[in-house]
Coordinates of C-alpha atoms in Angstrom, one line a residue:
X631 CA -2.5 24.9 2.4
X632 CA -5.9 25.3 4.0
X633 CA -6.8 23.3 6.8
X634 CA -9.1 20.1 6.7
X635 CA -12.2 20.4 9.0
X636 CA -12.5 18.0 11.4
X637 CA -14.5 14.5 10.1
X638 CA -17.4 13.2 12.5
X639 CA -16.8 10.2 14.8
X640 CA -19.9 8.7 12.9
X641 CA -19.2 9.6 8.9
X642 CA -22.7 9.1 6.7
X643 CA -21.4 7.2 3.8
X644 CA -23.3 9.2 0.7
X645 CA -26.3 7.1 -1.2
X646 CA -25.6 7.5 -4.6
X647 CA -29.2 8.7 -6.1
X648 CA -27.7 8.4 -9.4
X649 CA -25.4 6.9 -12.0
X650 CA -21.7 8.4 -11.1
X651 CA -19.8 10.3 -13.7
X652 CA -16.5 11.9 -13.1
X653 CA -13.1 12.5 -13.7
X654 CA -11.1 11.2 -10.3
X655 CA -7.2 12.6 -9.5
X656 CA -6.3 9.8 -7.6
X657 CA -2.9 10.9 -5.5
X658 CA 0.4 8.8 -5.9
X659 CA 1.2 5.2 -4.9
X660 CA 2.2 4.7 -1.3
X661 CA 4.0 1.9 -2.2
X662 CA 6.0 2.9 -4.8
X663 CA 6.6 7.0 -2.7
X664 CA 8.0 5.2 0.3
X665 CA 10.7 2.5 -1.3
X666 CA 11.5 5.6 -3.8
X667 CA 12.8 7.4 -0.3
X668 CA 14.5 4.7 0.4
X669 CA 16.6 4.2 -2.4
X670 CA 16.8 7.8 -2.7
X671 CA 18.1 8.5 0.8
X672 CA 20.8 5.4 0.5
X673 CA 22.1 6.8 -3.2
X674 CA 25.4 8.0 -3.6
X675 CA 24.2 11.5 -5.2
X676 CA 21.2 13.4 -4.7
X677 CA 17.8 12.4 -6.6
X678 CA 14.0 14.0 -7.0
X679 CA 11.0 11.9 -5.9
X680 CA 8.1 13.8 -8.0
X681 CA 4.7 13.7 -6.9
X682 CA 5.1 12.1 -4.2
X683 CA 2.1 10.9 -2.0
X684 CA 1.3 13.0 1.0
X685 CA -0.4 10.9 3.5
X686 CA 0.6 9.7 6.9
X687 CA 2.8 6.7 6.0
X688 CA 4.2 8.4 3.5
X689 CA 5.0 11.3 6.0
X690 CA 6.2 8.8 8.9
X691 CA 8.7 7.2 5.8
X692 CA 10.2 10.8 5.4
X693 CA 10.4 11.8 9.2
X694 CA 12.3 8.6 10.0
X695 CA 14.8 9.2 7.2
X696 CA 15.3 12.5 8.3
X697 CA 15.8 11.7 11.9
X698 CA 18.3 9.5 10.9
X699 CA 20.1 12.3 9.2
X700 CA 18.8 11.9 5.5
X701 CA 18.0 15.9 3.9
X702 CA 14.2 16.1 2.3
X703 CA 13.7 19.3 1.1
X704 CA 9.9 19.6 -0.2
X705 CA 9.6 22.3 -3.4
X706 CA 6.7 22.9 -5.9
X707 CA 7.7 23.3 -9.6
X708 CA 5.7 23.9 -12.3
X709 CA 6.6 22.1 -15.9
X710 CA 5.9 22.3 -19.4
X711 CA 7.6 19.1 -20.8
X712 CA 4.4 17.1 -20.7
X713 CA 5.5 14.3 -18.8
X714 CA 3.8 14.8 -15.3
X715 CA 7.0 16.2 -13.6
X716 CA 5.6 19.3 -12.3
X717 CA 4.0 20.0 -9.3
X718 CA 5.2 18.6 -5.6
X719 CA 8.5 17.5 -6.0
X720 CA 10.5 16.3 -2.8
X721 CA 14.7 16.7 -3.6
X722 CA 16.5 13.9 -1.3
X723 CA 19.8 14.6 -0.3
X724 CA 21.9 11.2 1.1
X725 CA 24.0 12.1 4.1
X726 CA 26.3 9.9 7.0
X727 CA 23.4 8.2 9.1
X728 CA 23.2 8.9 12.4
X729 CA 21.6 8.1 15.8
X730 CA 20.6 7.8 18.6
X731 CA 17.3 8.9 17.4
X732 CA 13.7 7.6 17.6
X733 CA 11.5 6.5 14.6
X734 CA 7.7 6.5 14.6
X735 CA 6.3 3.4 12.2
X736 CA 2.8 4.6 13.5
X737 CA 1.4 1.8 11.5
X738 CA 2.9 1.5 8.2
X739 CA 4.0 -2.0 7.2
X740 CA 6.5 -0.2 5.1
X741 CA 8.6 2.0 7.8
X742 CA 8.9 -0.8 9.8
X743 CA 10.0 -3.2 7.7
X744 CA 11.6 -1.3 5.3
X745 CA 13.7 0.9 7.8
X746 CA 15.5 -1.2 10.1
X747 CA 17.5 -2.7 7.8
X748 CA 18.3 1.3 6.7
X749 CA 19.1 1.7 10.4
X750 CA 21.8 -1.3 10.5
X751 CA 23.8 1.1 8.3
X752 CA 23.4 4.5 10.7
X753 CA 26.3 5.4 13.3
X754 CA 24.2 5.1 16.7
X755 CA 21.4 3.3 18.0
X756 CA 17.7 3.5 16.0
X757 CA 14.8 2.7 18.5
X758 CA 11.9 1.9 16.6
X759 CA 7.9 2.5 18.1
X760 CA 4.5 2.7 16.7
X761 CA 0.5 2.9 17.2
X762 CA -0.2 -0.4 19.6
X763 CA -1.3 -2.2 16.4
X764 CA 2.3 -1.9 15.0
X765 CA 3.4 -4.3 18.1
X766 CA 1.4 -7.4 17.1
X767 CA 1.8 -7.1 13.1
X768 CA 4.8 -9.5 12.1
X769 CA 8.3 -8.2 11.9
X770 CA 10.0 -11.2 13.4
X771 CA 11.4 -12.8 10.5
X772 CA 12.9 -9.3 9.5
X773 CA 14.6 -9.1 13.0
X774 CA 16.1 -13.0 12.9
X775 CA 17.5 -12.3 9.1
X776 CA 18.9 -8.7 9.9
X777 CA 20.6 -10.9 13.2
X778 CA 22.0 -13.6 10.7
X779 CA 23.2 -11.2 8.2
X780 CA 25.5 -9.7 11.2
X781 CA 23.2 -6.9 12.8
X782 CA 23.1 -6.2 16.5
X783 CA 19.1 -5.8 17.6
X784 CA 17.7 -5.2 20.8
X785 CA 14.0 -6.6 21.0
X786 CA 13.7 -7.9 24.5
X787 CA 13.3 -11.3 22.6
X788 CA 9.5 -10.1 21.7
X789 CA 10.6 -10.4 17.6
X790 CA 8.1 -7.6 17.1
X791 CA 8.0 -3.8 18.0
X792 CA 9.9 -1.5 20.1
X793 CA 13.3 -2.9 19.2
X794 CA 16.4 -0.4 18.3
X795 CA 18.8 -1.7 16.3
X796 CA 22.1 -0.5 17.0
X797 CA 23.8 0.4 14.3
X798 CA 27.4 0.0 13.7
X799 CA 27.5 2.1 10.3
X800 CA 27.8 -0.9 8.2
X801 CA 26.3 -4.4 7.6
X802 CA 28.2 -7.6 6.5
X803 CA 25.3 -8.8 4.5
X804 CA 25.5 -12.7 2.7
X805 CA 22.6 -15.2 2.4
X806 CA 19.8 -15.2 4.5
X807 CA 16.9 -17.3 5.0
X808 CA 13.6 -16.3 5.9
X809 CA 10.0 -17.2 5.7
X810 CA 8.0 -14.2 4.0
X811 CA 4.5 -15.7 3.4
X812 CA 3.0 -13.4 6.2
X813 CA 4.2 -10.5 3.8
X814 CA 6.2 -9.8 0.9
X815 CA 7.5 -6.6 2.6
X816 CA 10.0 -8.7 4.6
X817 CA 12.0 -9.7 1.4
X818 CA 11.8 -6.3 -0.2
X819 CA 13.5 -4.7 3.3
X820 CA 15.9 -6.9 3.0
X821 CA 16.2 -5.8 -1.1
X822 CA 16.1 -2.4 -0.9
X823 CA 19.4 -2.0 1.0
X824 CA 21.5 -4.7 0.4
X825 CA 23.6 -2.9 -2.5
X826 CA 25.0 -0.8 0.6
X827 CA 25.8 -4.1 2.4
X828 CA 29.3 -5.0 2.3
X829 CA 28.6 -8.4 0.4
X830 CA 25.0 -7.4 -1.0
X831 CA 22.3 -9.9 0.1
X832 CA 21.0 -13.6 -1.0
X833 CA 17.7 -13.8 -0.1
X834 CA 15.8 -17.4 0.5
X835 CA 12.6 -17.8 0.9
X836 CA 11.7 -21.2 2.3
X837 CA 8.0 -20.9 3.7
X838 CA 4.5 -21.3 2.1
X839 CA 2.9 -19.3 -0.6
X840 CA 4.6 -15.5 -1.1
X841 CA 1.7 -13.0 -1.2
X842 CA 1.8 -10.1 -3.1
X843 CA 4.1 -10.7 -5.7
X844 CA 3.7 -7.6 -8.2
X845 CA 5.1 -6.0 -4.7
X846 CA 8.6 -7.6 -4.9
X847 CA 8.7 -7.4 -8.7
X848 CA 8.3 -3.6 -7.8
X849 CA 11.2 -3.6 -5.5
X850 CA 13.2 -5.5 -8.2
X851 CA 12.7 -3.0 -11.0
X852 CA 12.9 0.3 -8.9
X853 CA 16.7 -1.3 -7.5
X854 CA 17.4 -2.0 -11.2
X855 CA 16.6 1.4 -12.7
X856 CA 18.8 3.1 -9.6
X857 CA 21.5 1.2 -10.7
X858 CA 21.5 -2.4 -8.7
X859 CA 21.9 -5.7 -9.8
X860 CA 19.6 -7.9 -9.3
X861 CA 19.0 -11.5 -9.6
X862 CA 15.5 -12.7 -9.5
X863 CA 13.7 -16.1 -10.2
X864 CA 12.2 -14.1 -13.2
X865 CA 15.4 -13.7 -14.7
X866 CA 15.9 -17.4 -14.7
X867 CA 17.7 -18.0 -11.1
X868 CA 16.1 -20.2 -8.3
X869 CA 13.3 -20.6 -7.3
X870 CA 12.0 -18.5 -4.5
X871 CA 15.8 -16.5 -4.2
X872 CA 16.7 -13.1 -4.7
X873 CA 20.7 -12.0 -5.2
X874 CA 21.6 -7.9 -5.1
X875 CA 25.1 -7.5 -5.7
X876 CA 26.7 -5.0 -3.5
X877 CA 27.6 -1.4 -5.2
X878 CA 26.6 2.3 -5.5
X879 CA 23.3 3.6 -6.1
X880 CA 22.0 6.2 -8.5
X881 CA 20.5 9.7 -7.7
X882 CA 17.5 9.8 -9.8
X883 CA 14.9 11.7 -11.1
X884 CA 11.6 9.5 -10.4
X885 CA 8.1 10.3 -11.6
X886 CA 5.8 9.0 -8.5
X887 CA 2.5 7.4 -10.7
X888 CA -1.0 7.1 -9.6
X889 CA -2.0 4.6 -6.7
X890 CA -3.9 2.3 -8.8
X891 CA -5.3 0.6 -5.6
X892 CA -6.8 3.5 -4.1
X893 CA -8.6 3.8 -7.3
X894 CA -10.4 1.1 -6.4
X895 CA -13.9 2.6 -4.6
X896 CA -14.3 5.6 -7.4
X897 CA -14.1 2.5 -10.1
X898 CA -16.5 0.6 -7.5
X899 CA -18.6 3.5 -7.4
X900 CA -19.1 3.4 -11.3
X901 CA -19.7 -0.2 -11.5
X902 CA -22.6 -0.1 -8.8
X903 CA -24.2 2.8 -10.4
X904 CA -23.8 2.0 -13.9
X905 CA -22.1 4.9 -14.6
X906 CA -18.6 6.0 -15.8
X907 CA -15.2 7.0 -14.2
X908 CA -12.4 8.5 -15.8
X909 CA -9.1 8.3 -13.6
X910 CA -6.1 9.9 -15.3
X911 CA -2.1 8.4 -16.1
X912 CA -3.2 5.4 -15.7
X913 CA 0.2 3.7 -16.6
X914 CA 0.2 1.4 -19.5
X915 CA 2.8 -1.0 -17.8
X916 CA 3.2 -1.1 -14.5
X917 CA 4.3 -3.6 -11.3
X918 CA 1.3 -1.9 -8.8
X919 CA -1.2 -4.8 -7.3
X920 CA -3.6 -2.4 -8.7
X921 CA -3.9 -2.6 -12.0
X922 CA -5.2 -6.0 -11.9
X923 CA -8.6 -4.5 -11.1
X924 CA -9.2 -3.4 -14.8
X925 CA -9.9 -7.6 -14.8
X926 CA -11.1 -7.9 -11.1
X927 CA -14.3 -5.5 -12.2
X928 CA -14.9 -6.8 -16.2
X929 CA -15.6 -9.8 -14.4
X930 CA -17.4 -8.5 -11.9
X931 CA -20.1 -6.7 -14.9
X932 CA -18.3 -3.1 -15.7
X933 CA -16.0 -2.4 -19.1
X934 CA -12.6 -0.4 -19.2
X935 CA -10.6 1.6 -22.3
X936 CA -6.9 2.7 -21.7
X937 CA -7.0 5.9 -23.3
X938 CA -4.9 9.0 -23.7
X939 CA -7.4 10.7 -20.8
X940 CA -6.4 7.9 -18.1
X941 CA -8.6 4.1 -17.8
X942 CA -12.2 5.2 -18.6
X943 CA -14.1 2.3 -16.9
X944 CA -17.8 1.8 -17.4
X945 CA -20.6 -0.1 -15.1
X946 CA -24.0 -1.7 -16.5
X947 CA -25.2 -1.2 -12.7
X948 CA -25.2 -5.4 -12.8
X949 CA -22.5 -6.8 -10.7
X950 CA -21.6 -10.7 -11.0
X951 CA -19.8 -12.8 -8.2
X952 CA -17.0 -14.1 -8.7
X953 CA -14.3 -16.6 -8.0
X954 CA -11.4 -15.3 -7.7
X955 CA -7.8 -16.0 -6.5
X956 CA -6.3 -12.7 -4.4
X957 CA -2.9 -14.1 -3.1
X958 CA -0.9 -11.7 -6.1
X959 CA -3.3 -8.7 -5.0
X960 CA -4.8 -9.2 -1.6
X961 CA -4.5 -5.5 -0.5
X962 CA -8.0 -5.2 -3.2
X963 CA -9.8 -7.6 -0.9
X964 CA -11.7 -5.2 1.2
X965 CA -13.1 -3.4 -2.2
X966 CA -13.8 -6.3 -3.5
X967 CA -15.7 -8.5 -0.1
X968 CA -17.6 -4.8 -0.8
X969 CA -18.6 -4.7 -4.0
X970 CA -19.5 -8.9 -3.9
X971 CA -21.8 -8.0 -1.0
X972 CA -24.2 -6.2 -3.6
X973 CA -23.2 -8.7 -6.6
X974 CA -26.6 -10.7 -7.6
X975 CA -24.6 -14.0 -7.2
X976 CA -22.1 -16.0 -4.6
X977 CA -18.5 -14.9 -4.8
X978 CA -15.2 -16.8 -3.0
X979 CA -12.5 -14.4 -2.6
X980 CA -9.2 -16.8 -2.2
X981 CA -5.5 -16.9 -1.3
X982 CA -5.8 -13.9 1.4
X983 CA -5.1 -16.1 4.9
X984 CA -2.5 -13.2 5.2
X985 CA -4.7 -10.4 5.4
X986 CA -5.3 -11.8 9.2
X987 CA -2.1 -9.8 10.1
X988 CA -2.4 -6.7 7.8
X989 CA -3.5 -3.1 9.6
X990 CA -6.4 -5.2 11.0
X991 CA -7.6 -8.8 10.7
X992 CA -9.5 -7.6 7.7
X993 CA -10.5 -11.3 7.2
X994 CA -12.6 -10.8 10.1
X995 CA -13.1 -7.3 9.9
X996 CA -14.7 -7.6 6.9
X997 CA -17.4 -10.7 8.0
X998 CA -18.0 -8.7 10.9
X999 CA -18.8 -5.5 9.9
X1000 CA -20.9 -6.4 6.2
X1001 CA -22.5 -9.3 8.0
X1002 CA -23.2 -5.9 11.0
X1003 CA -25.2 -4.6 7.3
X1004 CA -27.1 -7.9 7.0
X1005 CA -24.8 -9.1 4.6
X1006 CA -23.9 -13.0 4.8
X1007 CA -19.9 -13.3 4.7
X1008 CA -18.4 -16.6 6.1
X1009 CA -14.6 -16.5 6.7
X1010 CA -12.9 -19.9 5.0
X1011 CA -9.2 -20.9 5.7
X1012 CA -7.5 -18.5 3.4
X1013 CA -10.4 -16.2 2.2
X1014 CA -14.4 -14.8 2.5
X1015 CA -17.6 -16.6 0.9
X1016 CA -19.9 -13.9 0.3
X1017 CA -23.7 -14.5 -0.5
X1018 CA -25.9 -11.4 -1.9
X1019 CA -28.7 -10.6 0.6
X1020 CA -30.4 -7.5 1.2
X1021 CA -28.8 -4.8 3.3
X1022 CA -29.7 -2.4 5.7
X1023 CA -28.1 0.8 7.4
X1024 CA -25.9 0.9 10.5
X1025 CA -22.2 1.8 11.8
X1026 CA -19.3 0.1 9.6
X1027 CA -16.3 0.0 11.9
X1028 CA -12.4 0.6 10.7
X1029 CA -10.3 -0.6 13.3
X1030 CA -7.9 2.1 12.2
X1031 CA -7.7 0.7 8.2
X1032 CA -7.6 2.7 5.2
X1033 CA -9.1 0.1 3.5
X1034 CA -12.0 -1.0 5.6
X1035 CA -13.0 2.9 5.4
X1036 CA -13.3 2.9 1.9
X1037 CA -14.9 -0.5 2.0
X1038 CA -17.9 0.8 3.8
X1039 CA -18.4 4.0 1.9
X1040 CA -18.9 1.6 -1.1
X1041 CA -21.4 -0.2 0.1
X1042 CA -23.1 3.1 1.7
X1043 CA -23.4 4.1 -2.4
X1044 CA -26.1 1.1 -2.5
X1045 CA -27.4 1.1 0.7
X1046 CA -29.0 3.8 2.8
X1047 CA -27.9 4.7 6.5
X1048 CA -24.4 3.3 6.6
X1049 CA -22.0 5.3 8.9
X1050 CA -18.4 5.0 9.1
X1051 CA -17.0 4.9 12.0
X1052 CA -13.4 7.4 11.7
X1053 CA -13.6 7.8 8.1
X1054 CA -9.9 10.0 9.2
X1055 CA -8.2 6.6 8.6
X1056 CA -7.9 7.0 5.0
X1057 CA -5.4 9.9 5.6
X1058 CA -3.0 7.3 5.7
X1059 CA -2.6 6.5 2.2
X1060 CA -5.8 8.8 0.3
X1061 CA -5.9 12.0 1.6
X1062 CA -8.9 13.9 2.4
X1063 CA -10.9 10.9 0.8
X1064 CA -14.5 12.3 2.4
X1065 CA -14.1 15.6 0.0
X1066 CA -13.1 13.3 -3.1
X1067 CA -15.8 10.9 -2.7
X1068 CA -18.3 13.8 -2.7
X1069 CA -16.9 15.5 -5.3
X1070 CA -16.9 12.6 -7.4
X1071 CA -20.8 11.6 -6.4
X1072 CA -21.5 15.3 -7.3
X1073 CA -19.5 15.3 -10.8
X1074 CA -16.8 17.5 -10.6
X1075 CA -14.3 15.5 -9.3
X1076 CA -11.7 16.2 -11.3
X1077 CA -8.3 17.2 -9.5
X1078 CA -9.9 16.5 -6.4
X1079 CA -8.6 15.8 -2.9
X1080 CA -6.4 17.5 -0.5
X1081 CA -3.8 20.1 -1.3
X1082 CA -0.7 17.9 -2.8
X1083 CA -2.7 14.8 -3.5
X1084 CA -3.9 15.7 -6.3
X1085 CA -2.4 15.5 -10.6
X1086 CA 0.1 17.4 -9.1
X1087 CA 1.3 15.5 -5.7
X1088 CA 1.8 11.6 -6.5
X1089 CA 2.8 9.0 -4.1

């Protein structure tokens, strides 16, 4: 594995002097690596997560459950049965948890929510820490239904990060309510490991709109196919509740597929240009957020075809405004705010008020930093109102988000002199996305991006 050179503090986003054609690799969910660790690490048997993503959360997820005792052994395999199960393969092997350790969230919404209800199960004390962002992003409501479902958490009364949860090896579990429309994550840490509490878990959501909701219908189906029973408002029970019955889970054998969000610039890149992107196993069903950009951008002036190569999609080089609710997908929302900024007509991005506590306050982040361009974005209660005006060169800020990175190198395709301020952010979910994004601008993108993040390393 060679080593990645060191990124400048001042990235120049490429100008596109072109229409973009390419074949793009994109590397494995995040979302759907890190809850496959989990269920893998709290089976009853051994299981394979297969191309899984490499990136830092995905890293920090695996480093926890291996302080806490879980076994991750990381093997290459090569396959000829045509179904994508070759390459990177990660073999998780379940095991007594244990403290007293110390598990870095860094600044994964994911390990911190997800874990500590992992940790209530462990035999010792888990003290959980971060990047100073981690301390002010909600985890509150986590900590208050973990207490009411019978586990013993230390939090100086802050409801946010350090905390350690001191784990007793075993949680009573029972019904629980809890107020999840700052993020779905809260319900699905709750989920994921309530077939090892002793009475599994009702779950009751009784706040205001739940964002995100392709998220929990992912935890759903990935506790169903290892072997859980789940009742969900989909299947006909209440509204808003969520019942796992308590029993063993499955080792399996689980295909990691592409992160269809982090697809989202090299589409971008084909609908500014007019040109064409190609981005292989694109799944034909699938719970990922993601997917619902194959919409997002028909609207927006571009055409997609599911085909046996992967979603072709194809740009005119005219891009619309649009109208759009985001509360299902918000996690698009920076892509999008980027790709409206050069749209020929007023968009309204809506149903995002959430995104104010995500990795940044991208609602702000994102009016700041375009408007920084000459864009004109004005926040509104629960989204961005975007008006096309012509934009100039400067530094597009991060604030340590994947997503705001990306954001800016898309508008940097369209508009000369943008620099992006630690482009090295995106390592947290799309590794080595500087090399991919050339790559792709240069045509030979195919099975780009950094060693294990690529056809053969999902996530």
């Amino acid at each position: 594995m060679t080593e990645t050179p060191a990124l400048p503090a001042l990235w120049p986003a490429p100008l596109a002097d072109g229409t973009v054609h390419a074949t793009v690799t994109v590397p494995g969910s995040k979302s759907v690596t890190n809850r496959a660790l989990v269920l893998a690490a709290l089976a009853a048997e051994p299981g394979w997560v297969r191309r899984p993503l490499r990136s830092r959360d995905s890293q920090l997820m695996a480093d926890a459950l291996r302080a806490m005792g879980v076994g991750i052994e990381e093997t290459v395999s090569s396959s000829s049965a045509g179904d994508g199960s070759g390459g990177e393969a990660w073999r998780v092997i379940p095991a007594a948890l244990h403290g007293p350790t110390t598990v870095d969230v860094g600044n994964a919404g994911t390990v911190m929510r997800f874990l500590p209800p992992v940790a209530t199960l462990a035999d010792g004390d888990i003290r959980f820490d971060g990047d100073p962002r981690s301390y002010e992003r909600p985890l509150g409501q986590v900590i208050s239904a973990l207490r009411t479902l019978g586990a013993r958490i230390d939090d100086d009364g802050r409801g946010a990060l350090p905390m350690t949860v001191l784990g007793g090896g075993a949680l009573e579990g029972g019904t629980v309510e809890i107020d999840a429309s700052n993020s779905s994550q809260f319900v699905s840490a709750l989920l994921l490991s309530a077939p090892r509490f002793n009475q599994g878990v009702e779950v009751r959501h009784v706040g205001g709109n739940l964002p995100s909701m392709p998220h929990i219908r992912m935890t759903v189906e990935m506790l169903r196919a290892a072997g859980a029973q789940v009742d969900t408002p989909e299947a006909g029970g209440e509204k808003d509740v969520w019942r796992v019955t308590p029993g063993a889970l499955l080792g399996r054998d689980m295909v990691v597929e592409p992160d269809l969000s982090n697809a989202q610039p090299f589409l971008a890149a084909a609908l500014i240009t007019g040109g064409t992107v190609t981005v292989p196993d694109w799944p034909r069903r699938t719970t990922q957020p993601g997917d619902a950009l194959r919409r997002i951008f028909t609207e927006m002036g571009g055409s997609c075809e599911l085909t046996d190569a992967g979603l072709v999609f194809t740009g005119t080089g005219k891009i619309h405004g649009i109208d759009v609710d985001l509360s299902e997908v918000g996690e698009l929302t920076p892509g999008i705010a980027a790709v409206a900024a050069l749209a020929d007509s007023e968009s309204v991005l809506r149903g995002v008020a959430h995104l104010r506590l995500h990795e940044t306050d991208r609602l702000a982040a994102l009016t700041k930093e375009i408007n920084g361009l000459g864009g004109d974005v004005t926040e509104t209660a629960d989204g961005l109102r975007i008006r096309p005006r012509r934009m100039h060169g400067g530094v597009f800020h991060t604030y340590d988000d994947h997503r705001m990175a990306t954001a800016g190198a898309v508008i940097g395709l369209a508009v000369e002199g943008v620099q992006i301020e630690n482009v090295a952010t995106t390592a947290k979910t799309l590794p080595d996305f500087p090399k991919m994004w050339t790559d792709m601008l240069a045509g030979d993108a195919e099975g780009s991006g950094a060693p294990g993040a690529s056809a053969g390393a999902g996530a």
